[in-house]
Coordinates of C-alpha atoms and ligand atoms in Angstrom, one line a residue:
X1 CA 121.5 54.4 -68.3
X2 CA 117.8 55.9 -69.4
X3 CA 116.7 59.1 -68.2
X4 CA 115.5 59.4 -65.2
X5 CA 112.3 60.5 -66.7
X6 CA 111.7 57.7 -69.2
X7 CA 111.7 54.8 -66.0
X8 CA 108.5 53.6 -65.2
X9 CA 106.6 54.8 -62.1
X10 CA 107.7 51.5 -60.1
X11 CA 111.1 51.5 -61.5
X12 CA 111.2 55.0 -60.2
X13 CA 110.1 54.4 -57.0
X14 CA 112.4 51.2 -56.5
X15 CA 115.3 53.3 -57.2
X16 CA 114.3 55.9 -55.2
X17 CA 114.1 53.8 -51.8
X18 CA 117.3 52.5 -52.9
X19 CA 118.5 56.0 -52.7
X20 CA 119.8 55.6 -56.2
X21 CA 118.6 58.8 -57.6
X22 CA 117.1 61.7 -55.4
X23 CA 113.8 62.6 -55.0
X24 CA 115.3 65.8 -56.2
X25 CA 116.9 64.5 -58.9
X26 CA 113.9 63.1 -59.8
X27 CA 111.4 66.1 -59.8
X28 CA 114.1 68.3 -61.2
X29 CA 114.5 65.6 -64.3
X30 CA 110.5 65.8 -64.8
X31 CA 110.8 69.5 -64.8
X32 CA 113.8 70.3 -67.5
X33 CA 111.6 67.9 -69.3
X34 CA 108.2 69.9 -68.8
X35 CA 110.4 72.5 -70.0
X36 CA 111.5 70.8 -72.8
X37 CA 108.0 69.4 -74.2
X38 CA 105.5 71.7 -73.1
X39 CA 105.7 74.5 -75.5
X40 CA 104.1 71.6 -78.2
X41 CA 102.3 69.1 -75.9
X42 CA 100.1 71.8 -73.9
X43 CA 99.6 69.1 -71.1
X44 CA 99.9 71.4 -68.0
X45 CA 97.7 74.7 -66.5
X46 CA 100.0 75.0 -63.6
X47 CA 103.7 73.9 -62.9
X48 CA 104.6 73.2 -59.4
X49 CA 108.1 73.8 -59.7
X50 CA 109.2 75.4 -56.7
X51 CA 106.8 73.9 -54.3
X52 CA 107.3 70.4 -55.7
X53 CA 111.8 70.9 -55.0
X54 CA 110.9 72.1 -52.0
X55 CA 108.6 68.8 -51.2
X56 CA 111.3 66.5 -52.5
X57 CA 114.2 68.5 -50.5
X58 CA 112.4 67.6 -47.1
X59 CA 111.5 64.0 -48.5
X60 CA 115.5 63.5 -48.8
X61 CA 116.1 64.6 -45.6
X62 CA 114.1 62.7 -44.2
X63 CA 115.2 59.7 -46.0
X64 CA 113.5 57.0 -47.9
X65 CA 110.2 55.4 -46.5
X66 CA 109.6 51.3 -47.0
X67 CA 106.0 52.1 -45.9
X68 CA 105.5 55.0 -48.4
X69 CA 104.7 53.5 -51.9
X70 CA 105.2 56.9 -54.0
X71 CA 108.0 58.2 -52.3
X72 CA 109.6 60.7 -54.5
X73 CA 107.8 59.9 -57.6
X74 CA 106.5 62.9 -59.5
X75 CA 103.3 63.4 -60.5
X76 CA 100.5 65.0 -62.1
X77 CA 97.0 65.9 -61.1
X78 CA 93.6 66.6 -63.5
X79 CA 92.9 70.5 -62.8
X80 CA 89.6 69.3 -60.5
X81 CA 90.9 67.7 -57.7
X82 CA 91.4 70.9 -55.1
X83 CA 94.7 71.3 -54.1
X84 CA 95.2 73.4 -51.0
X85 CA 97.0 76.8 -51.9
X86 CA 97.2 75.9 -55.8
X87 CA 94.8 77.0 -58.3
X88 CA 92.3 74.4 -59.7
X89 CA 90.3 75.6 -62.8
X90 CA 88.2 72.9 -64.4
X91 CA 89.5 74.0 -67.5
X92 CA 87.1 76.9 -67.4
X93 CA 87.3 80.7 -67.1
X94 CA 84.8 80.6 -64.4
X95 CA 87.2 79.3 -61.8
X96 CA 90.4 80.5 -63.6
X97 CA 91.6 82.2 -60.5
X98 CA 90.0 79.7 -57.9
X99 CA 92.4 78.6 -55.2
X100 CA 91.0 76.0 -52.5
X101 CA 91.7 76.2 -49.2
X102 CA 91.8 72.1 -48.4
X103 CA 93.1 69.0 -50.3
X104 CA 90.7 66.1 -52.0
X105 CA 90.9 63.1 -50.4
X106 CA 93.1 61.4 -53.3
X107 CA 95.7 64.6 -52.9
X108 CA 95.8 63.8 -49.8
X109 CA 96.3 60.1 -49.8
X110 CA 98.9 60.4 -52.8
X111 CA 100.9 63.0 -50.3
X112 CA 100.9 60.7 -47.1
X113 CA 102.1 57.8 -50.1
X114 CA 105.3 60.4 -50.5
X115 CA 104.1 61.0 -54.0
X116 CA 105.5 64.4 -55.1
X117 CA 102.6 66.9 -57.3
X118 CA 104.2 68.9 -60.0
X119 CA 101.7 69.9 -61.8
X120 CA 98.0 70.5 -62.5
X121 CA 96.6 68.9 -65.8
X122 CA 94.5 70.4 -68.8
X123 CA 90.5 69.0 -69.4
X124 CA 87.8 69.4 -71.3
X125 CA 86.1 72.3 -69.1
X126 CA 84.6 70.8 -66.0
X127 CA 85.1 67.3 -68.1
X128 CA 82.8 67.2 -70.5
X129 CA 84.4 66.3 -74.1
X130 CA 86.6 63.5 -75.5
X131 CA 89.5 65.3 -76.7
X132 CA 90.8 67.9 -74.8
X133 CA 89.1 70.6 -77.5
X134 CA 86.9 72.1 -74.6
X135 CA 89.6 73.8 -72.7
X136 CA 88.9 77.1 -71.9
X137 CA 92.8 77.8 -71.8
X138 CA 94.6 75.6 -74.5
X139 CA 94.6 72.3 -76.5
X140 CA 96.6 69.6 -76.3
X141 CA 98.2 68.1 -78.4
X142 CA 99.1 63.7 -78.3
X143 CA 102.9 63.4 -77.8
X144 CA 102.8 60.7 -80.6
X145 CA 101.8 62.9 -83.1
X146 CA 101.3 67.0 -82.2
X147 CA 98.7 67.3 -85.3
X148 CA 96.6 65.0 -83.2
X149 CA 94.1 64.8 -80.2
X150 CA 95.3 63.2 -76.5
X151 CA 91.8 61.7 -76.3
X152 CA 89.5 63.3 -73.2
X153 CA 88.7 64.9 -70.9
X154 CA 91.8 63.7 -69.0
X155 CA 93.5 64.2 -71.9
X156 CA 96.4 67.0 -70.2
X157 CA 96.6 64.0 -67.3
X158 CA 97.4 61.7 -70.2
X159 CA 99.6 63.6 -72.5
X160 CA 101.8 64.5 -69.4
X161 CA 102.5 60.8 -68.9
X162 CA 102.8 60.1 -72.5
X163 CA 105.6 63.0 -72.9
X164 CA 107.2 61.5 -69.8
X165 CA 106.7 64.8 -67.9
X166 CA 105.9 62.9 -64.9
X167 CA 105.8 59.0 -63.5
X168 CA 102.0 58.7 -63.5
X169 CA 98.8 60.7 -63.1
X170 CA 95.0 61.0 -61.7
X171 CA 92.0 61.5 -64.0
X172 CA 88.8 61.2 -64.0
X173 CA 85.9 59.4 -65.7
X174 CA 82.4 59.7 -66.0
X175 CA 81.8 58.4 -69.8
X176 CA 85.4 57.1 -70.3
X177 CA 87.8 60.3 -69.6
X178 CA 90.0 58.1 -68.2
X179 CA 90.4 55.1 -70.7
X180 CA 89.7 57.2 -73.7
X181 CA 92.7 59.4 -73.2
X182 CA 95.0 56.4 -72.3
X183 CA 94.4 54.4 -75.2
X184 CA 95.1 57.6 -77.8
X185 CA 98.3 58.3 -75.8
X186 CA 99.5 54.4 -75.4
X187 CA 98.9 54.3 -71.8
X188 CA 97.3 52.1 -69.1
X189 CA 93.9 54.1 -67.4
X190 CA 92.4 52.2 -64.8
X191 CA 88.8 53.5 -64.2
X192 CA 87.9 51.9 -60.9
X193 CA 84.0 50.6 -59.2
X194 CA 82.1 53.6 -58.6
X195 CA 82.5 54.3 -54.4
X196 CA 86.2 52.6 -54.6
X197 CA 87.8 56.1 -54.8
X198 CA 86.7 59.1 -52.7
X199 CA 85.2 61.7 -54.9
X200 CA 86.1 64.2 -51.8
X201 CA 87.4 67.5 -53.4
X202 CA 86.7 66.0 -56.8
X203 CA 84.9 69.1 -59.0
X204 CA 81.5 67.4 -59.6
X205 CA 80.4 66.8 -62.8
X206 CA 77.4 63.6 -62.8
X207 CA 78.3 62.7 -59.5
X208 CA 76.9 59.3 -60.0
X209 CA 79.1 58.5 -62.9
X210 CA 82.4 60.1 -61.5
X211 CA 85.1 57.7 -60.5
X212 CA 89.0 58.8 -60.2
X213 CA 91.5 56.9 -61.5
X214 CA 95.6 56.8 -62.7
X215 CA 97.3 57.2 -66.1
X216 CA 100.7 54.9 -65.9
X217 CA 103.4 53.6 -68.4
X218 CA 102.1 49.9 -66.9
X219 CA 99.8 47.9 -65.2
X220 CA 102.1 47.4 -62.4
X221 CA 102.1 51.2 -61.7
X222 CA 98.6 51.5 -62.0
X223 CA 97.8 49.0 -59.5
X224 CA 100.4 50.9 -57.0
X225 CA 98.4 54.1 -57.7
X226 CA 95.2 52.3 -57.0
X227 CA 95.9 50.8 -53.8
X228 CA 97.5 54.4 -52.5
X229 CA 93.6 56.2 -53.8
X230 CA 91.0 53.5 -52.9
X231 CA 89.5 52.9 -49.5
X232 CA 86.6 54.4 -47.7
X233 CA 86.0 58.0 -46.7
X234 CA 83.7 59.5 -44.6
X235 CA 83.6 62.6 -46.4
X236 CA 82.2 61.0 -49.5
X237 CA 79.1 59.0 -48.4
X238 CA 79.3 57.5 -52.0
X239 CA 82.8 55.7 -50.8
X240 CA 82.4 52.0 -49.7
X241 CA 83.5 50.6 -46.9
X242 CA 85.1 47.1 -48.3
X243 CA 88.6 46.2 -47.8
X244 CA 91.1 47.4 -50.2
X245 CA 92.8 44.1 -51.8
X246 CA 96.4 44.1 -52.4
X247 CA 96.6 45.3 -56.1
X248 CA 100.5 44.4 -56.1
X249 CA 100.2 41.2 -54.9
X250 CA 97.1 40.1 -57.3
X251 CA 99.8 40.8 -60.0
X252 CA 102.2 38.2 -61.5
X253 CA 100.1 35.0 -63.1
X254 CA 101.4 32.7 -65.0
X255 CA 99.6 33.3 -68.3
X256 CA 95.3 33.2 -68.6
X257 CA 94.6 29.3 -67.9
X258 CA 91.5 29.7 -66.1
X259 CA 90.3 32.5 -67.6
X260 CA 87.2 32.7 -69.6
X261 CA 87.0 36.7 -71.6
X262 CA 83.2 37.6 -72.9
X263 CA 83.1 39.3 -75.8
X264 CA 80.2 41.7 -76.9
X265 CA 78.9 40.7 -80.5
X266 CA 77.7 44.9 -80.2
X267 CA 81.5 46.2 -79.4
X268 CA 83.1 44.2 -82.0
X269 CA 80.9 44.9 -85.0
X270 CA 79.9 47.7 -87.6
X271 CA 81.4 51.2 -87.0
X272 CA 84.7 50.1 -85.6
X273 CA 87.7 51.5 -88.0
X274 CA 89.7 48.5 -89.5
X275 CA 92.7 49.1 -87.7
X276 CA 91.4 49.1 -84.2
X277 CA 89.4 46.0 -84.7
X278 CA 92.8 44.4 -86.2
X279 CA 94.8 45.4 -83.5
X280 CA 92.2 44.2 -80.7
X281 CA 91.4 40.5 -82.5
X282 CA 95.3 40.5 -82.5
X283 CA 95.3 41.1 -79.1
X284 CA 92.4 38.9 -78.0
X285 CA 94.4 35.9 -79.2
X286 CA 97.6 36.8 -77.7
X287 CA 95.2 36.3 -74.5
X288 CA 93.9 32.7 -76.2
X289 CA 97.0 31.6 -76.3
X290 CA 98.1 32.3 -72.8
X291 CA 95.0 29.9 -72.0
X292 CA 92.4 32.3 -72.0
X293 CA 88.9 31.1 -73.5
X294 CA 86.5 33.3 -75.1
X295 CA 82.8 33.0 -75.0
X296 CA 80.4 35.2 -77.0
X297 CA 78.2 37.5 -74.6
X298 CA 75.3 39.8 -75.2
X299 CA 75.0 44.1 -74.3
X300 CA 71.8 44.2 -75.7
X301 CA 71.1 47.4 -74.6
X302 CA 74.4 48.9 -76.3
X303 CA 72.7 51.3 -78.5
X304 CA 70.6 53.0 -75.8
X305 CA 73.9 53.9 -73.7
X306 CA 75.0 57.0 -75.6
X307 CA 71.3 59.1 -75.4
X308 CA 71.1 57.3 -71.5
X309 CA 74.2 58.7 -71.0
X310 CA 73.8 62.3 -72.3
X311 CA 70.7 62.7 -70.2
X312 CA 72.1 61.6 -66.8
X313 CA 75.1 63.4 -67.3
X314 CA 73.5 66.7 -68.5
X315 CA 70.9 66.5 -66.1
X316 CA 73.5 66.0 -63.2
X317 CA 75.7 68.8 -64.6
X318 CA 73.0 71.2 -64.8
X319 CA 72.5 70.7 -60.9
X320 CA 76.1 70.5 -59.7
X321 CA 76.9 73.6 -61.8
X322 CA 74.5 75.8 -60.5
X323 CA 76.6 76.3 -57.7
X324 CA 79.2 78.6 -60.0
X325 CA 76.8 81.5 -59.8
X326 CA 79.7 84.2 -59.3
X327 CA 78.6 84.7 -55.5
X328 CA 80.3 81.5 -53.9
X329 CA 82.9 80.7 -56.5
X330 CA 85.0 82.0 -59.3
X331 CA 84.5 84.8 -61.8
X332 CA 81.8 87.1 -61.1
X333 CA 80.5 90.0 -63.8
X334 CA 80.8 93.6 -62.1
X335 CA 78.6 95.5 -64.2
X336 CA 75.4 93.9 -63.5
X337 CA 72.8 95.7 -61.3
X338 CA 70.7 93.5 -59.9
X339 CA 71.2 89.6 -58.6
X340 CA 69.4 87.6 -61.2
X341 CA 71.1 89.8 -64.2
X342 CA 74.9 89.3 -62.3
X343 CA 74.0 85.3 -62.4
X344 CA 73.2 85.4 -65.8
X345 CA 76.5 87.7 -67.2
X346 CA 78.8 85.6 -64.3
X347 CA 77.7 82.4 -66.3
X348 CA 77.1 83.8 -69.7
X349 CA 81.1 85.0 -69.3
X350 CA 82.7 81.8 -67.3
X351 CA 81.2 78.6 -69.1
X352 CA 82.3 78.0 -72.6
X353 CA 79.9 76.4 -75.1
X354 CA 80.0 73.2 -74.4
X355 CA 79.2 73.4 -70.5
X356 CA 76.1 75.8 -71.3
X357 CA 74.8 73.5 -73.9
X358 CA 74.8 70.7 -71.2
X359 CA 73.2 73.4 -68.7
X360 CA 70.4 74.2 -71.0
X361 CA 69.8 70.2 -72.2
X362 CA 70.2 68.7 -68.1
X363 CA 67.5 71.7 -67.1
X364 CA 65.3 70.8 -69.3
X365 CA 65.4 67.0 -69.2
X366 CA 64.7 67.5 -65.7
X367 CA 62.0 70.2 -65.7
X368 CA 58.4 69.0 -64.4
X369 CA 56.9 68.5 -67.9
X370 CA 59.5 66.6 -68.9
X371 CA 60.9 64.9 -66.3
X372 CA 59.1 61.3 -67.0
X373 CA 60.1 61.1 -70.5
X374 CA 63.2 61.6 -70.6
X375 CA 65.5 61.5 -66.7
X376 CA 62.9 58.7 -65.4
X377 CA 63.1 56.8 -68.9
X378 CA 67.0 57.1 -68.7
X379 CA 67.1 55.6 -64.8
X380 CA 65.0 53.3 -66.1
X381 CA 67.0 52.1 -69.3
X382 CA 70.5 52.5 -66.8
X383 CA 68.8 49.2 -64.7
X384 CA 68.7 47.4 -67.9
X385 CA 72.2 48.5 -68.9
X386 CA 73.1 47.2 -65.3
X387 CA 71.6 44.1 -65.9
X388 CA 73.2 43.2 -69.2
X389 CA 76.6 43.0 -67.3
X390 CA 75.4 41.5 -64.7
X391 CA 73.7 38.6 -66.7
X392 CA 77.6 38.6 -68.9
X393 CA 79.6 38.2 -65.8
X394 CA 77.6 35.0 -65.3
X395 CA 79.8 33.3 -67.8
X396 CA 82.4 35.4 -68.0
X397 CA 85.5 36.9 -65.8
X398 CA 86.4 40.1 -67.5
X399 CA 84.8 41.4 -70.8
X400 CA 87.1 42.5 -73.9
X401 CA 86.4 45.2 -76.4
X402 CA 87.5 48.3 -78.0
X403 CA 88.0 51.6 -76.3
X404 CA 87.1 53.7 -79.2
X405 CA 85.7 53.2 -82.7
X406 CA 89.1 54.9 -83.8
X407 CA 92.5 56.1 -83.1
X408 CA 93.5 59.7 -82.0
X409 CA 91.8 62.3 -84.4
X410 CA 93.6 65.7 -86.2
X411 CA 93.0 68.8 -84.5
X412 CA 89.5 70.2 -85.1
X413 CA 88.5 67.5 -87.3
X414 CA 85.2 66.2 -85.1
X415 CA 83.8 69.6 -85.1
X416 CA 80.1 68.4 -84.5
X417 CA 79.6 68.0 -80.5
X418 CA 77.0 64.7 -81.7
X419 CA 80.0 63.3 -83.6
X420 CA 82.0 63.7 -80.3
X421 CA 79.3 61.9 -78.3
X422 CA 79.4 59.1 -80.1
X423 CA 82.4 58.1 -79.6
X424 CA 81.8 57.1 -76.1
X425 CA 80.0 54.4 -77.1
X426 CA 82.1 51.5 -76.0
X427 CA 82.9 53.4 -72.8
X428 CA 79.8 55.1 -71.6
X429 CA 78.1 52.0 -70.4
X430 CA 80.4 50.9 -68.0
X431 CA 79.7 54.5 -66.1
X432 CA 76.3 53.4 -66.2
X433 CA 76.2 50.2 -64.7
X434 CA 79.0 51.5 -62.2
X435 CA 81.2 48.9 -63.0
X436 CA 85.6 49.3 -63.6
X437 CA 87.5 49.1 -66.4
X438 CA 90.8 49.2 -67.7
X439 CA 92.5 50.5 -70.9
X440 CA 95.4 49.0 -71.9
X441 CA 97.7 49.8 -75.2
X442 CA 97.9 46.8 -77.2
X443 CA 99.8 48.1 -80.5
X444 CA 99.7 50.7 -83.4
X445 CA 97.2 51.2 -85.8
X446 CA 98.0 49.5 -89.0
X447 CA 96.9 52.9 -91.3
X448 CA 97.3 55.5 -88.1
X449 CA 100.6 54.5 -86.5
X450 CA 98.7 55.9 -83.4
X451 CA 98.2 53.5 -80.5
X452 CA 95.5 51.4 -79.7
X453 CA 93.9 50.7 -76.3
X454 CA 91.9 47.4 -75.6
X455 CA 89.1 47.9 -72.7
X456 CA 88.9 44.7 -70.4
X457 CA 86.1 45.5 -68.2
X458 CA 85.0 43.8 -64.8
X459 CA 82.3 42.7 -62.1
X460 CA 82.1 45.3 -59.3
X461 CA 85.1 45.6 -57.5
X462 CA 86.7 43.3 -60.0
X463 CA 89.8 45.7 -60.6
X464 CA 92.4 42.9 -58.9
X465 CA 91.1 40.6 -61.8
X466 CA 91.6 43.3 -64.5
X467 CA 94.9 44.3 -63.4
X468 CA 96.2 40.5 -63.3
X469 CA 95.1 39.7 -66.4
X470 CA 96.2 42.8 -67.8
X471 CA 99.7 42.7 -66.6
X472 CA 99.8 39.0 -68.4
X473 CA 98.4 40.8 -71.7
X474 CA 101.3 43.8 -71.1
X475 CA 104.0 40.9 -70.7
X476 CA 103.0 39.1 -73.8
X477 CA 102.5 42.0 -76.4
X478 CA 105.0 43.9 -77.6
X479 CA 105.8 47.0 -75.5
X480 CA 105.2 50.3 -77.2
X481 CA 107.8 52.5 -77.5
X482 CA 108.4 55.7 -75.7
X483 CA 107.2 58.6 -77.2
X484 CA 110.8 60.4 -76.7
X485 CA 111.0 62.4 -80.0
X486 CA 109.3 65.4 -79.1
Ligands
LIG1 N1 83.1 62.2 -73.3 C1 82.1 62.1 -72.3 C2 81.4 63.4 -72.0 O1 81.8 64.3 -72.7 C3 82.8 61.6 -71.0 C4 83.5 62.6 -70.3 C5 84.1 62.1 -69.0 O2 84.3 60.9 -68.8 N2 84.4 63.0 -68.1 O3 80.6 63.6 -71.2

């Protein structure tokens, strides 16, 4: 028999009802393996050990639950989602002792789904980066190779999965945090419509790009995650109120007759590393010959997305983060003497680098000179990102590409924050236009050995499409083997 640890979330939780293995068996098997990997992966801030045997004592007391999707199966949260009683830092020294007094509305929902929280994940400080780098407390490292990046900012969400600490995690995505980190690590990350998740208790960072989404082993366990997180809430006014489809059932097709794949002439071209185009063709026919057609579509606007991108998201930062001013939240300088002094030494001391770089860019992109030439052009430019998809969707159902121009990066060696931005390229627009998208490992890179990720990215509210068609993509490739030799 496998480890406990190394069976997929759904296998997990199908044994678990069963009342094959223990909710405590199973926490306690995640745990000796935190134990085991963490010293080299770096995946976790906090480790819910004793709370999380606790949880999984009462769950077996109270026996299995038909009606409870995640009972028993351990997992891992992104350090911004508040967790009520447990430390939630952003990644950043400014809330490194910050302890909420409620749950987000996804910690919530996971809990009532009998899904047992063991531990908090490492980001990119208050989710801005693509590789985990920005931390304020550690890097981590990708489980398939320790010299190497997990991808970001969700990348301690990712690299927990990937190391088979836990059975499946939340991240979050505003440029591609989500998918980024799932194809360096081999992993499926579902980025859903924006307003399909509640962003209640989520750490804002451009709260009209932030959607939450899971990190699985499969499609299949992504799609159980997603139907436990989605749904209206009227705490986030953002959340719609449209059914949540069966994500389960919309799995199991035959093969792709039926469906036609649009593929972007601008995703498939000139900056995309050898390896990753190889490995994505390789995986667009695999689709082809499950019945699939392909038809050519245009995202004209493609080379606009990145400077679009890093002004909405700047500009957004600047004004959710003025709230950290070290009088309502988190560290606060004692030495200053007067109030506008103790602002500036709270925020000089709590937000690394990267965070005030994006402070001092959003100001003054939104500043009254300015304000017209450069957050107005962006809105403006966003529309026509918008419409690009929405004219593509015309004649297509989902839309192929890469995730990222490359596989997972050595430690330190995209030093240049521009260099960083640019590799959101292929995910950034999505974010944009509002619209979900999946990552899904498709293979190893041919020079790398690392793993690849193809995007397939939908019409709103399109996930039950990508998730189908995914899981006939997942059947028909190869799977990847588990990254057990840590
Ligand atoms: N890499 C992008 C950024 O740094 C996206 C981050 C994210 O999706 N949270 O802004």
């Amino acid at each position: 028999m496998s480890e406990i640890f190394e069976l997929t979330l759904t296998e997990l939780a199908a044994r678990l009802q069963a009342r094959e293995i223990t909710a405590e068996q199973a926490v306690q098997s995640c745990l000796d393996r935190i134990q085991a990997t963490e010293p080299v992966v770096k995946a976790l801030l906090t480790v819910m050990g004793e709370e999380a045997l606790a949880a999984a004592r009462a769950l077996d007391a109270a026996g299995p639950d038909p009606e409870k999707p995640l009972w028993g199966v351990p997992m891992v949260l992104k350090d911004l989602f508040t967790t009520k009683g447990v430390r939630t830092t952003c990644g950043s020294m400014i809330l490194e002792n910050f302890v909420p007094f409620y749950d987000a509305t996804v910690v919530v929902k996971l809990k009532e789904a009998g899904a047992i929280l063991i531990g908090k994940a490492n980001m990119d400080e208050f989710a801005m980066g693509s590789s985990t780098e920005n931390s304020a407390f550690q890097a981590t490292t990708n489980p398939w190779d320790t010299s190497r990046v997990p991808g970001g900012s969700s990348g301690g969400s990712a690299a927990s999965v990937a190391a088979l600490q836990c059975s499946g995690s939340l991240g979050s995505d505003t440029g591609g945090s989500i998918r980024l980190p799932a194809s360096f690590c081999g992993l499926v990350g579902l980025k859903p419509t924006y307003g399909r998740v509640s962003r209640f208790g989520m750490v804002a960072f451009g709260s009209s790009l932030d959607q939450i989404g899971p990190l699985t082993r499969s499609v299949e366990d992504a799609a159980r995650i997603l139907g436990v997180i989605a749904g209206h809430d009227e705490r986030d006014s953002t959340s719609v109120n449209t059914p949540v489809p069966d994500y389960l059932a919309a799995l199991g097709r035959k093969d792709l007759q039926g469906v036609t794949i649009g593929l972007p002439e601008e995703y498939w071209g000139e900056g995309l590393d050898p390896e990753v185009e190889q490995a994505c063709r390789a995986a667009v026919a695999a689709m082809e010959e499950q019945g699939a057609k392909t038809v050519p579509v245009q995202l004209s606007m493609t080379d606009y997305a990145i400077a679009t991108y890093y002004i909405i998201a700047m500009a957004e930062a600047s004004s959710n983060l003025a709230r950290f001013d070290g009088v309502r939240y988190g560290h606060r300088n004692t030495e200053a003497e007067e109030l506008v002094d103790m602002y500036t030494k709270s925020r000089t001391e709590g937000f690394g680098d990267e965070v005030q770089r994006r402070i001092i860019i959003g100001t003054y992109v939104l500043s009254a000179g300015y304000y017209d030439a450069y957050y107005g052009k962006a809105a403006q430019i966003r529309r026509l990102i918008r419409k690009d998809f929405d004219t593509a969707f015309k004649t297509c159902d989902v839309i192929a590409g890469p995730v990222c121009p490359s596989t997972a990066f050595k430690v330190g060696d995209v030093a240049d924050p521009l260099q960083m931005y640019l590799l959101d390229i292929f995910t950034i627009s999505l974010n944009l236009a509002g619209l979900p998208g999946m990552s899904l490992p498709i293979g190893l890179g041919a020079d790398s050995g690392m793993p690849v990720g193809l995007q397939l990215l939908g019409p709103a509210f399109g996930e039950a499409t990508l998730l189908s068609v995914g899981e006939v993509l997942e059947r028909t490739l190869p799977r990847l083997p588990l990254a057990t030799g840590l």
